[in-house]
mmCIF file of C-alpha atoms in Angstrom:
data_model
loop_
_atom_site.group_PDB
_atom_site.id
_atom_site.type_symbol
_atom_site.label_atom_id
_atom_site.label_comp_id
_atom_site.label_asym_id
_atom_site.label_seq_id
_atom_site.Cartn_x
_atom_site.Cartn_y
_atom_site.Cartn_z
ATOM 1 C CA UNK A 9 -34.902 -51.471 31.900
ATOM 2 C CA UNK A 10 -35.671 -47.947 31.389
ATOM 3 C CA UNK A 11 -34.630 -46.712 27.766
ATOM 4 C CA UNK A 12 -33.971 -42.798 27.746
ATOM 5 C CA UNK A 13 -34.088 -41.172 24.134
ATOM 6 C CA UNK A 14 -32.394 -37.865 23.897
ATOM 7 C CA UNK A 15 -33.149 -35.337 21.227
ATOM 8 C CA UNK A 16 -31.561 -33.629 19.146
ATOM 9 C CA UNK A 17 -28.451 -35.920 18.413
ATOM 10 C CA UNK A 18 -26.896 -32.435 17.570
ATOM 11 C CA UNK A 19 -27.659 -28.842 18.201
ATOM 12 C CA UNK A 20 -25.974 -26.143 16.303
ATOM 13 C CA UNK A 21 -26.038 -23.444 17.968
ATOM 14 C CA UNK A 22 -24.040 -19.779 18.343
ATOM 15 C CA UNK A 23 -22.901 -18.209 21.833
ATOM 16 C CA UNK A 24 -25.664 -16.484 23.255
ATOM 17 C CA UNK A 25 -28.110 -18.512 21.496
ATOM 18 C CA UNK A 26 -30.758 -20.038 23.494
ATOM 19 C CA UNK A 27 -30.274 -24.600 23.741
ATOM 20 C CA UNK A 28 -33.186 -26.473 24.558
ATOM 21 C CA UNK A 29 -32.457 -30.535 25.207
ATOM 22 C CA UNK A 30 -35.037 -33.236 24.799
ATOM 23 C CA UNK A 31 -35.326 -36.413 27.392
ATOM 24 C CA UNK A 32 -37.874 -39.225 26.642
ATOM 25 C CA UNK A 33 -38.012 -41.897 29.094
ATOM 26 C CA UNK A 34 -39.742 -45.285 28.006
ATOM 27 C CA UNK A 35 -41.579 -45.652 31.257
ATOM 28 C CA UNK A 36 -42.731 -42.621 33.967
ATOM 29 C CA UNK A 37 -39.953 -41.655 36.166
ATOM 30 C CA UNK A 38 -41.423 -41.188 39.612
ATOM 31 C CA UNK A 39 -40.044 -39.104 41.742
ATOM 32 C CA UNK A 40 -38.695 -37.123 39.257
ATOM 33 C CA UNK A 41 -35.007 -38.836 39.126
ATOM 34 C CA UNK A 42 -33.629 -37.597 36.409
ATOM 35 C CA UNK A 43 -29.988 -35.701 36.162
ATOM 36 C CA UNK A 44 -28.298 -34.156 33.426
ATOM 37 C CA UNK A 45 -24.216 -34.657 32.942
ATOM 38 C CA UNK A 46 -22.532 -32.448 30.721
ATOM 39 C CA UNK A 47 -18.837 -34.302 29.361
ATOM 40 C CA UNK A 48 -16.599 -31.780 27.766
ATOM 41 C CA UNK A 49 -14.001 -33.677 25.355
ATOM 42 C CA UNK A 50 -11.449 -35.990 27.337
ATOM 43 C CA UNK A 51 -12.847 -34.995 30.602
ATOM 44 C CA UNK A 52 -15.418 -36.780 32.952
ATOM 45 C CA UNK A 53 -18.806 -36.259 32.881
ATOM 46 C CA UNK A 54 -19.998 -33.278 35.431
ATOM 47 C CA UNK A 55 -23.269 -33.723 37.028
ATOM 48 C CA UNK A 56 -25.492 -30.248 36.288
ATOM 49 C CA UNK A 57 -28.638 -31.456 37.365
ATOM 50 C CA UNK A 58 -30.713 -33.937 39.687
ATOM 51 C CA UNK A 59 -34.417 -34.562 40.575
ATOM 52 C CA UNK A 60 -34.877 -33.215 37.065
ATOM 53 C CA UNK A 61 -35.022 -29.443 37.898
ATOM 54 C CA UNK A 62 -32.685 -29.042 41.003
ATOM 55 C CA UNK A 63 -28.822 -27.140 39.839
ATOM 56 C CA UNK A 64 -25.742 -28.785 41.603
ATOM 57 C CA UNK A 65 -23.172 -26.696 43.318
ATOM 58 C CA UNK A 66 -21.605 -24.397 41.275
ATOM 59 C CA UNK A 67 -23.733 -24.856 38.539
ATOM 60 C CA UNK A 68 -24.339 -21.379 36.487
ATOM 61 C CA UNK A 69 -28.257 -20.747 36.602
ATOM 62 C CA UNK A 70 -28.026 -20.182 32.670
ATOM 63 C CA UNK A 71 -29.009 -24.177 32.792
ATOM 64 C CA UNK A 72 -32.168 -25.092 34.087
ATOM 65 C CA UNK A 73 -34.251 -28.819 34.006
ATOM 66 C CA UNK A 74 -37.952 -29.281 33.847
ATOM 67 C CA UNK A 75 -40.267 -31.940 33.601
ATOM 68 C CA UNK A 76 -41.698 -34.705 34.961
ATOM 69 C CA UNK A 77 -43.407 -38.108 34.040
ATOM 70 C CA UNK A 78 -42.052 -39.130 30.959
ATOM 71 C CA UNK A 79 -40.603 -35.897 29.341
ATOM 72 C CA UNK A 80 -37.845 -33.756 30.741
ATOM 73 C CA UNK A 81 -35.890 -30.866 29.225
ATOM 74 C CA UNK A 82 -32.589 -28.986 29.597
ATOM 75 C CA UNK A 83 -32.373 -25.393 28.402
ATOM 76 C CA UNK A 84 -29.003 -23.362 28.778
ATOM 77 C CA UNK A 85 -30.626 -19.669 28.300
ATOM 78 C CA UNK A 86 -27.791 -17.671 26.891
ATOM 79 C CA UNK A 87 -25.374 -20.271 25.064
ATOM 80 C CA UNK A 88 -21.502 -19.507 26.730
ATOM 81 C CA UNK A 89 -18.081 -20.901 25.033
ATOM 82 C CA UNK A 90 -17.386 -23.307 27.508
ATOM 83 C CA UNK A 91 -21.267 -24.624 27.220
ATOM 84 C CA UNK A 92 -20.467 -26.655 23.677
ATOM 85 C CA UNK A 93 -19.977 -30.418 24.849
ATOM 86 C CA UNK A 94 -21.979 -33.478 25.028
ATOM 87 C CA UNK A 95 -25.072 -33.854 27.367
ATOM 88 C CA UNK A 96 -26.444 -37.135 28.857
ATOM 89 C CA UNK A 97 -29.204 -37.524 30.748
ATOM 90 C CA UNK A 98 -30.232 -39.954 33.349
ATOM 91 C CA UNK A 99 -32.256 -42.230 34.922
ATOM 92 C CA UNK A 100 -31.769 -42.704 38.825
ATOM 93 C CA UNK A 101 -35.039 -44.343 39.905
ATOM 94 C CA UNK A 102 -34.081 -47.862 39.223
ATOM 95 C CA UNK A 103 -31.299 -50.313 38.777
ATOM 96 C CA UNK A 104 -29.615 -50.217 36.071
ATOM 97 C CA UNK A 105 -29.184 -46.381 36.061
ATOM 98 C CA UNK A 106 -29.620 -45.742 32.352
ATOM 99 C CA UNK A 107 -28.178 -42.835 30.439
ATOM 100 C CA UNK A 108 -29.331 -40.944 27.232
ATOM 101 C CA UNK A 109 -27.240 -41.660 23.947
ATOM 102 C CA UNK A 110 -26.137 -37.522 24.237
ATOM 103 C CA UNK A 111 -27.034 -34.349 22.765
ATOM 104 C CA UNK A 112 -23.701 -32.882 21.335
ATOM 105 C CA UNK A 113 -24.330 -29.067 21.362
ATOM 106 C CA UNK A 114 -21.909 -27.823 18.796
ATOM 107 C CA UNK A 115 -20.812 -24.051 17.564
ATOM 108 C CA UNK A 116 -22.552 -23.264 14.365
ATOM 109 C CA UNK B 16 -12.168 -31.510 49.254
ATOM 110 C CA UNK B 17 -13.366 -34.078 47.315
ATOM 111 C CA UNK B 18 -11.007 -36.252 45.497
ATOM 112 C CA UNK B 19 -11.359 -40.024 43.437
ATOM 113 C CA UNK B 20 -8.270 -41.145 42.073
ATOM 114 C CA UNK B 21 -8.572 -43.910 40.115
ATOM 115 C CA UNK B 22 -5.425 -46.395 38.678
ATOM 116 C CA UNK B 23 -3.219 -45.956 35.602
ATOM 117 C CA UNK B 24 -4.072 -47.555 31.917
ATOM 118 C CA UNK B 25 -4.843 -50.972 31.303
ATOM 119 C CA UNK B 26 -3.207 -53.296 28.527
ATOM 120 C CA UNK B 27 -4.891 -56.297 28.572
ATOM 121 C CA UNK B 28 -5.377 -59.716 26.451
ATOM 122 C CA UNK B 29 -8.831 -60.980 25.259
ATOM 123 C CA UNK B 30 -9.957 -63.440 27.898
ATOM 124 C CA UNK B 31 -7.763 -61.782 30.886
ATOM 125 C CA UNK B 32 -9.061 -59.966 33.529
ATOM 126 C CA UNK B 33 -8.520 -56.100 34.557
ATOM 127 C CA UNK B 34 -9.145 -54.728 38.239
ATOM 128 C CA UNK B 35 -9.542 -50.918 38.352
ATOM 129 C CA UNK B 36 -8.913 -48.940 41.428
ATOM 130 C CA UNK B 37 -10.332 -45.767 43.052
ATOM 131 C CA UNK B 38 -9.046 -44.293 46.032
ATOM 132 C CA UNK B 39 -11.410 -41.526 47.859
ATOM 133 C CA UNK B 40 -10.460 -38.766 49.761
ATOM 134 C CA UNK B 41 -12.356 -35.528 51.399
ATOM 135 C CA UNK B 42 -15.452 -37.098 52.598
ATOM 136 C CA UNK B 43 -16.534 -40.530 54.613
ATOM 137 C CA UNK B 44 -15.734 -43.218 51.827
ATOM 138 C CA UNK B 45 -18.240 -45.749 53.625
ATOM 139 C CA UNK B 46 -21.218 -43.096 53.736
ATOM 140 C CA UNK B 47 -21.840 -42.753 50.130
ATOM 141 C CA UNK B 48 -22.127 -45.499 47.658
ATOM 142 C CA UNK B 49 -19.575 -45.636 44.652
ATOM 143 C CA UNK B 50 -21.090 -46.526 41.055
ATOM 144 C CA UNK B 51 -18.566 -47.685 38.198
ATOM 145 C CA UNK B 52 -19.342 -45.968 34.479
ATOM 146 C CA UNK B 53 -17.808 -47.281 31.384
ATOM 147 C CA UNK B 54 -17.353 -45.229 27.665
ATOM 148 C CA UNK B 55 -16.540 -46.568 24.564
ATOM 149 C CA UNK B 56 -14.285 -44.674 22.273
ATOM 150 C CA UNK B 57 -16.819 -42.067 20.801
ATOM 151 C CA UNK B 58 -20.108 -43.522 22.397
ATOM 152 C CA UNK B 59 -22.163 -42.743 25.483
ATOM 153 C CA UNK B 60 -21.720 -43.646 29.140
ATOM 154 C CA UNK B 61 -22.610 -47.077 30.612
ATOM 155 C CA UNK B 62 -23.376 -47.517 34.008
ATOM 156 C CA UNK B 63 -22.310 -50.699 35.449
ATOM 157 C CA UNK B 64 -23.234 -51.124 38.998
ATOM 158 C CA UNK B 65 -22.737 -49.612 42.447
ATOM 159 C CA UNK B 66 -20.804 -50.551 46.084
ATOM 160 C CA UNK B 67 -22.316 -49.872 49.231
ATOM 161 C CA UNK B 68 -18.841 -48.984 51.004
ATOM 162 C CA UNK B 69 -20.184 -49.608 54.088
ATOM 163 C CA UNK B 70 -21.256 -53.273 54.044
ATOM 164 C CA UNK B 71 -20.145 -54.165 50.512
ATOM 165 C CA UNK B 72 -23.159 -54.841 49.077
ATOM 166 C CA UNK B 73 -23.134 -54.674 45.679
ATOM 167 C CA UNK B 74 -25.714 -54.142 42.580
ATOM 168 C CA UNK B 75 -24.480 -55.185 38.959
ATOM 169 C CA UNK B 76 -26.300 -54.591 35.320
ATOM 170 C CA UNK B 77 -27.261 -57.719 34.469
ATOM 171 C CA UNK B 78 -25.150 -56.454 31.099
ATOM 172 C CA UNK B 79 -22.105 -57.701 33.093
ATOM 173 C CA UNK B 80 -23.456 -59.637 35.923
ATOM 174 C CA UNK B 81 -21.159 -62.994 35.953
ATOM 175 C CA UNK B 82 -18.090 -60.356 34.339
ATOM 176 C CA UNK B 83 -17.716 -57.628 37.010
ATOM 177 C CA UNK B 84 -16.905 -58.064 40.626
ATOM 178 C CA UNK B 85 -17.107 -54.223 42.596
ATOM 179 C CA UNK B 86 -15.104 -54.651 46.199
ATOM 180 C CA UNK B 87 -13.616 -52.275 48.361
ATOM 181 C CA UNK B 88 -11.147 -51.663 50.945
ATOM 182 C CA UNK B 89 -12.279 -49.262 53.569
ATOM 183 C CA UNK B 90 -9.211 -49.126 55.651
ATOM 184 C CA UNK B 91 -7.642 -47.046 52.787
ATOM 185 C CA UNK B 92 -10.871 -46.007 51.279
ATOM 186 C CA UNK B 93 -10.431 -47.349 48.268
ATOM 187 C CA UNK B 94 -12.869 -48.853 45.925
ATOM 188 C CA UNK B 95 -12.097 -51.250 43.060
ATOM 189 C CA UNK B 96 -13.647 -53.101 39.777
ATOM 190 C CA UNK B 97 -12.753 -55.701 38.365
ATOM 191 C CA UNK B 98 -13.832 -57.322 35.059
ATOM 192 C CA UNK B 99 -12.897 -61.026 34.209
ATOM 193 C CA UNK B 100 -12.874 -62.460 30.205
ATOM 194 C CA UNK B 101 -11.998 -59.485 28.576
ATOM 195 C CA UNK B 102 -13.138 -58.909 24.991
ATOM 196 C CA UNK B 103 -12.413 -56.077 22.762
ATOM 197 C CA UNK B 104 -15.674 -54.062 22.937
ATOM 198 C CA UNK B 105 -14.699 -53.608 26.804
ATOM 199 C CA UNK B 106 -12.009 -51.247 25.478
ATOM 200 C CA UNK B 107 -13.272 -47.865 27.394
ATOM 201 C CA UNK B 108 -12.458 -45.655 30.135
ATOM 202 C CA UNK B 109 -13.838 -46.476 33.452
ATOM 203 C CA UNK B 110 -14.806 -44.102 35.738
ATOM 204 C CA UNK B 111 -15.857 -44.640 39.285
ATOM 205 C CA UNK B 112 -18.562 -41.931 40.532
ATOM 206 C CA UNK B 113 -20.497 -41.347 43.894
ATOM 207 C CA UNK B 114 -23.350 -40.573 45.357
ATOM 208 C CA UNK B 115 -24.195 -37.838 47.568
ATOM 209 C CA UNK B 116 -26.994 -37.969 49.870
ATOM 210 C CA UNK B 117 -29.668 -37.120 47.260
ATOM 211 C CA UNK B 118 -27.437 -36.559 44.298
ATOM 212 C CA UNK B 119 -26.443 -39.001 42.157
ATOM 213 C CA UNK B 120 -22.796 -39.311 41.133
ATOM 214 C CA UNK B 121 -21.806 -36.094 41.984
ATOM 215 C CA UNK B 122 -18.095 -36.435 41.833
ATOM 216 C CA UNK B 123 -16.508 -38.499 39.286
ATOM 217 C CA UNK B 124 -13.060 -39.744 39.044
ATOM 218 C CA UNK B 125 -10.660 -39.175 36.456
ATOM 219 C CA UNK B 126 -10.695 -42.031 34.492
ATOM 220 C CA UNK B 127 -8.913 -45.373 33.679
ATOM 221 C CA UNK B 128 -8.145 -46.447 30.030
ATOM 222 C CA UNK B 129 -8.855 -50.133 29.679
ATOM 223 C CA UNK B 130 -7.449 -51.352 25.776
ATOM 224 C CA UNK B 131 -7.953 -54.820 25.112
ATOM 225 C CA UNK B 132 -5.797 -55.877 22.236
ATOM 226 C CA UNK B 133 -4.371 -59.161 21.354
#
């Protein structure tokens, strides 16, 4: 299976502060399947991302994914209240679809 | 609009067995497949397999393969999950979560507390 390895564990950050989110995958993703989920606390996971770089509906463009291969990256440019929960990324190119063990992007 | 209701909270003994429902609404249930996600108190999200609404096909993690049994009824476009010999480190929330055309899990329901306590 495909082991992802987020980094940080935890970001302290301020609003307005710039976040920048590390996923590693063990093996090269092809295709470029890789989403990012961001869970706020007692809610369900919200899917931001998919095919690495590519902003679901509704998403505010202050996110944005790159990468590709083995190395992907979320970066919320301009930090907002609301933007401090957990983010998991995602593998989607094979079975099992394994996540990240979460970047928790906490107020400083 | 999109909507995935899923069941009330689970009690359960260890050993027992737990079947978790989610009922879609606002789109073709049997066009996109439905994936089941499991969290821990305090830990990370574990995906557990996926339905193919359409024909029931099914793909497990071989993490629970032998445990977990995803079925569905299309008539009322509901989806369901059921997990047999219950320990306590299956005490998590469930969620069920589909797939849209080329996004994955797009829409996730709201959750279903499984405890299991003896």
């Amino acid at each position: 299976e495909i082991v992802l390895t987020q980094s940080p564990g935890t970001l302290s950050l301020s609003p307005g502060e710039r976040a920048t989110l590390s996923c590693r995958a063990s093996q090269s993703l092809s295709g470029s399947y890789l989403a990012w989920y961001q869970q706020n606390l007692g809610q369900a996971p919200r899917l931001l991302i998919y095919g690495a770089s590519s902003r679901a509906t509704g998403v505010p463009d202050r996110f944005s994914g790159s990468g590709s291969g083995t190395d992907f990256t979320l970066t919320i440019s301009r930090l907002e209240p609301e933007d401090f929960a957990v983010y998991y990324c995602q593998q989607y190119v094979t079975s099992p679809r394994t996540f990240g063990q979460g970047t928790k992007v906490e107020i400083k | 609009q999109v909507h995935l209701v899923q069941s009330g909270a689970e009690v359960k003994k260890p050993g027992a067995s737990v079947k978790v429902s989610c009922k879609a609404s606002g789109y073709t249930f049997t066009g996109q497949y439905m994936h089941w996600v499991r969290q821990a108190p305090g830990q990370g999200l574990e995906w557990m397999g996926w339905i193919r609404p359409s024909n029931g096909d099914t793909n497990y993690s071989q993490r629970f393969q032998g445990r977990v049994t995803m079925t569905r009824d299309t008539s009322i476009s509901t989806a369901y999950m059921e997990l047999s010999r219950l320990r306590s480190d299956d005490t998590a929330m469930y969620y069920c979560a589909r797939d849209y055309r080329e996004l994955p899990q797009d829409f996730w329901g709201q959750g279903t507390l499984v405890t299991v306590s003896s």
